[in-house]
Every structure is written in C-alpha cells, then in structure tokens.
Amino acid sequence: MDIQQACEAFRVLLEEQQQRIANADATKKDFSNMETIIVGLIDGDGIGPLIMAQAEQVLRTLLADELASGKIILKKIEGLTIENRLALGKSVPEDVLSAIKSCDVLLKGPTTTPMGGTMESANVTLRRELDLYANVRPVSIPEEGIDWIFYRENTEGEYVLGSRGVALPGMAVDFKVTTDFGTRRIAKAAFDYAKHNGKTRVSIVTKANIMKKTDGKFTEICHQVAEEYPGITADDWYIDIMTANLVNPAIRSGFQVVVLPNLYGDIITDEAAQLQGGVGSAGSANIGDRYAMFEAIHGSAPRMIAEGLQDYVNPTSILRATVMLLRHICRQDAAQRLEKALDSCTVNVTGDATGATCAEFMQELSRLV
Ligand code: IPM
Ligand code: MG
C-alpha cells in the first residue's frame, strides 16, 4: 500500500462512520410485555460447548413453565465455530448471523479469535452487527464493601476499526473512532443504572490527556449527560491511575459505576474480575436497544481441551451471564434464584485437578437453585 491508497482506505472508513451515525436508531425493546421471547444459545469454541451445556440445563430448570407454554423459546444456533468460520473466511457466516438476528437475546460461549491475519473477532462483529453498545460487567467483593459495575463502550474506539488499519512500508497505522451519539448512549446507560440503583457516583475513565480528540470528546459528552442527573457525582480519572486505584484498598471501595471507552474497559474489567476471584468468576452483558448478548468474560481456553482438562471447566462465568440475561428479560425471580445459588455454592472449581470438577459444582448448584 502507498500513501495514496492509505488515504483512500481512510476516506472509506470516515464515510462508513458517517453512515453509521446517520443510521443510528434508538428504538428500545420492552421485554416486560412480549408475547414470546426467543433466547438463542451459541456454543462457541474450546470449553464453550461444555459450559453452555450447563447453562442450558439451568435455564431449562428455571424457566420450565414458560418453556412448556411456549412463552420462552430456547433456540440452538449452529455454525459459530472456529472451524466453520475459517473454512468460510467469515468471522460470522451470513446464515449464522441471520439465525442470530431471529432471536431476542443470546447466551454465547467463548469464541476463538485467530491472532494476526485479517479475520475479525466474532465478538467484535456481533457487537457491531447487533449494535450492542453497552458492555456491562459487575464485580463484587462483599467482604471489602466493593460493588462495582463497569459500563464499557462496546461499538467504537480502537475495536471497531481495529481490523481495518493500514500497513505501509516500515509502518502501520490503526484507527480509533469516538462519536457523539455513541458516547451519549453509553453515558446515559451508565447514569440511568446509577439513578435506578441508588448509586451516587459515576467515574469517567479515559486517557484524554493523550488521546485528545477521541477521549476528549468522550469526557466532554459524559459530563454533558451528567448534568441531566442531579444528585449523581461525575469524576474523572485517567486509565493508568485507575488501574492502580483498583488495587488501592484505601480508596477502591468508593467506586460505584465506571464508564469508559472500549479498549480501557476491556483491560480494566479483566483486572477487576481477577480481584473478585478470577476471570472465570465474572459475567458479561452486551446490551443494545434491540438485541442483547450475554457471555462469559473469559476465552475459549483451548489449552484446557489440549491438556485433557475437560472435566475441570468452570461454568461460573457463563452462569453469572445467565443471571444477567434473566434480569434483562424481566425474569427477576429466576435471576435471583440462580444468583443466590451461585453466591452460596462453596464447591471450588480451579480449572485443574487441584479443584472440584464441573459435575461436582453443578450437582451442588442444582441442589441450591
Ligand atoms: C472481552 C474479550 C474480547 C474483547 C475479545 C474476545 C475480542 O477480551 O470480551 O473482553 O476484547 O472485547
Ligand atoms: Mg477482554
């Protein structure tokens, strides 16, 4: 590629983003009075099918009546496997995407992303195609008074154009995009959560001293949105000191709701999950106005399969995501039953033979649900 071609590629990106802004649609789905709700189940790769089988079983128990009456439908989505995606050269094959779009909400196992090359992560494609703009990740450590919730912007930043950078002789350039509407909607989601859940503080995390245009805009718009929420304080932090704050016992329990751009959110939510008990312990929700997708925060762990550790997979993260899914579709009782069972289950799965097996964990959990 030469500079001329790179400029042309950049022009196309800018036009696409302008089109995305023009097409923005904020019609919200209301799950409290829907005739039928279709829940799509996507296995994913590696340990995905193993943990998804547990989540499906739990859903079948908790929603037995509504599944029998047809009010809720569980729909298996096939074909989102790394083998099929590589064979077709598509991060999400067309027919899989249309099956996904026929659902209302999705529960998804982890999918493998090839390193390098040009194939985009299936997660990133789905977040963009379904316009799942809020990546919501709660972390709680009750004994330390920690009750955090992260609102990570999920459709912009470095991610959305991350597979579309340009490589010229001796250099490479990637692009990052932040829009007014994209920032406003994630900020509103974070402040709305604070307002409806008795929270008084929303922390805005960027690197606006360095990423002046994009993060500068993010900060400015978050503060504009904050003005619509009297009684909620908005404070600013840079991502570097915020990662330190999360391991600073003197101040960390003071944080409540955190709103931040995509990449910083990706990084800091792994840190936060680790503090809670590992990335296997946290659930993740990707929420848009029309669709929502719930998933484990961890990856597909091909190493566990290669080493024959199938029996020791930890289903906690996907089950935490299942709690969030049930809440999202207004099934509060079922959500609470599962959450309580997870909170009180003492069987310790470590991911190898030093801990309990998945089956032992599930046996205890089923007794508690
Ligand atoms: C996550 C994951 C994804 C991300 C990967 C799988 C693309 O790390 O959900 O945090 O970076 O967003
Ligand atoms: Mg991540």
PDB file of N, CA and C in Angstrom, residues 36 38 46-47 89 96 148 176 226 228-229 295 314 318 324 335 339:
ATOM      1  N   THR A  36     -43.732 -13.653  22.994  1.00  0.00           N
ATOM      2  CA  THR A  36     -42.755 -14.737  23.108  1.00  0.00           C
ATOM      3  C   THR A  36     -41.355 -14.129  23.090  1.00  0.00           C
ATOM      4  N   ILE A  38     -37.428 -15.201  22.295  1.00  0.00           N
ATOM      5  CA  ILE A  38     -36.545 -16.245  21.767  1.00  0.00           C
ATOM      6  C   ILE A  38     -35.135 -16.036  22.309  1.00  0.00           C
ATOM      7  N   GLY A  46     -13.724 -24.398  21.930  1.00  0.00           N
ATOM      8  CA  GLY A  46     -12.953 -24.841  23.099  1.00  0.00           C
ATOM      9  C   GLY A  46     -13.877 -25.354  24.195  1.00  0.00           C
ATOM     10  N   ILE A  47     -13.775 -24.712  25.382  1.00  0.00           N
ATOM     11  CA  ILE A  47     -14.608 -25.149  26.508  1.00  0.00           C
ATOM     12  C   ILE A  47     -16.045 -24.635  26.378  1.00  0.00           C
ATOM     13  N   GLY A  89     -14.055 -18.248   5.768  1.00  0.00           N
ATOM     14  CA  GLY A  89     -13.341 -16.968   5.767  1.00  0.00           C
ATOM     15  C   GLY A  89     -14.211 -15.821   6.266  1.00  0.00           C
ATOM     16  N   VAL A  96     -25.466 -17.815   9.870  1.00  0.00           N
ATOM     17  CA  VAL A  96     -25.401 -17.800  11.334  1.00  0.00           C
ATOM     18  C   VAL A  96     -25.903 -16.443  11.835  1.00  0.00           C
ATOM     19  N   TRP A 148     -18.821  -2.843  42.249  1.00  0.00           N
ATOM     20  CA  TRP A 148     -18.541  -2.039  41.063  1.00  0.00           C
ATOM     21  C   TRP A 148     -19.383  -2.511  39.891  1.00  0.00           C
ATOM     22  N   LYS A 176      -8.941   4.846  15.547  1.00  0.00           N
ATOM     23  CA  LYS A 176      -9.834   4.825  16.714  1.00  0.00           C
ATOM     24  C   LYS A 176     -10.941   5.826  16.447  1.00  0.00           C
ATOM     25  N   ALA A 226     -24.068  14.020  32.468  1.00  0.00           N
ATOM     26  CA  ALA A 226     -24.119  14.067  33.936  1.00  0.00           C
ATOM     27  C   ALA A 226     -25.019  15.198  34.430  1.00  0.00           C
ATOM     28  N   GLU A 228     -27.773  16.021  33.426  1.00  0.00           N
ATOM     29  CA  GLU A 228     -29.181  15.589  33.453  1.00  0.00           C
ATOM     30  C   GLU A 228     -29.475  14.718  34.673  1.00  0.00           C
ATOM     31  N   TYR A 229     -28.470  14.459  35.491  1.00  0.00           N
ATOM     32  CA  TYR A 229     -28.656  13.557  36.636  1.00  0.00           C
ATOM     33  C   TYR A 229     -28.211  14.226  37.931  1.00  0.00           C
ATOM     34  N   GLU A 295     -22.435 -13.304  27.918  1.00  0.00           N
ATOM     35  CA  GLU A 295     -21.336 -14.245  27.699  1.00  0.00           C
ATOM     36  C   GLU A 295     -20.408 -14.310  28.907  1.00  0.00           C
ATOM     37  N   ASN A 314     -14.842 -24.460  34.425  1.00  0.00           N
ATOM     38  CA  ASN A 314     -15.607 -23.704  35.414  1.00  0.00           C
ATOM     39  C   ASN A 314     -16.777 -22.989  34.730  1.00  0.00           C
ATOM     40  N   ILE A 318     -20.244 -18.149  32.802  1.00  0.00           N
ATOM     41  CA  ILE A 318     -21.409 -18.201  31.900  1.00  0.00           C
ATOM     42  C   ILE A 318     -22.708 -18.212  32.723  1.00  0.00           C
ATOM     43  N   MET A 324     -27.634 -12.355  34.413  1.00  0.00           N
ATOM     44  CA  MET A 324     -27.849 -11.040  33.780  1.00  0.00           C
ATOM     45  C   MET A 324     -28.884 -11.150  32.656  1.00  0.00           C
ATOM     46  N   ALA A 335     -33.765 -15.080  38.073  1.00  0.00           N
ATOM     47  CA  ALA A 335     -32.433 -14.479  38.188  1.00  0.00           C
ATOM     48  C   ALA A 335     -31.948 -14.559  39.630  1.00  0.00           C
ATOM     49  N   GLU A 339     -28.742 -16.470  41.147  1.00  0.00           N
ATOM     50  CA  GLU A 339     -27.697 -15.650  41.768  1.00  0.00           C
ATOM     51  C   GLU A 339     -27.418 -16.098  43.198  1.00  0.00           C
TER      52      GLU A 339
END
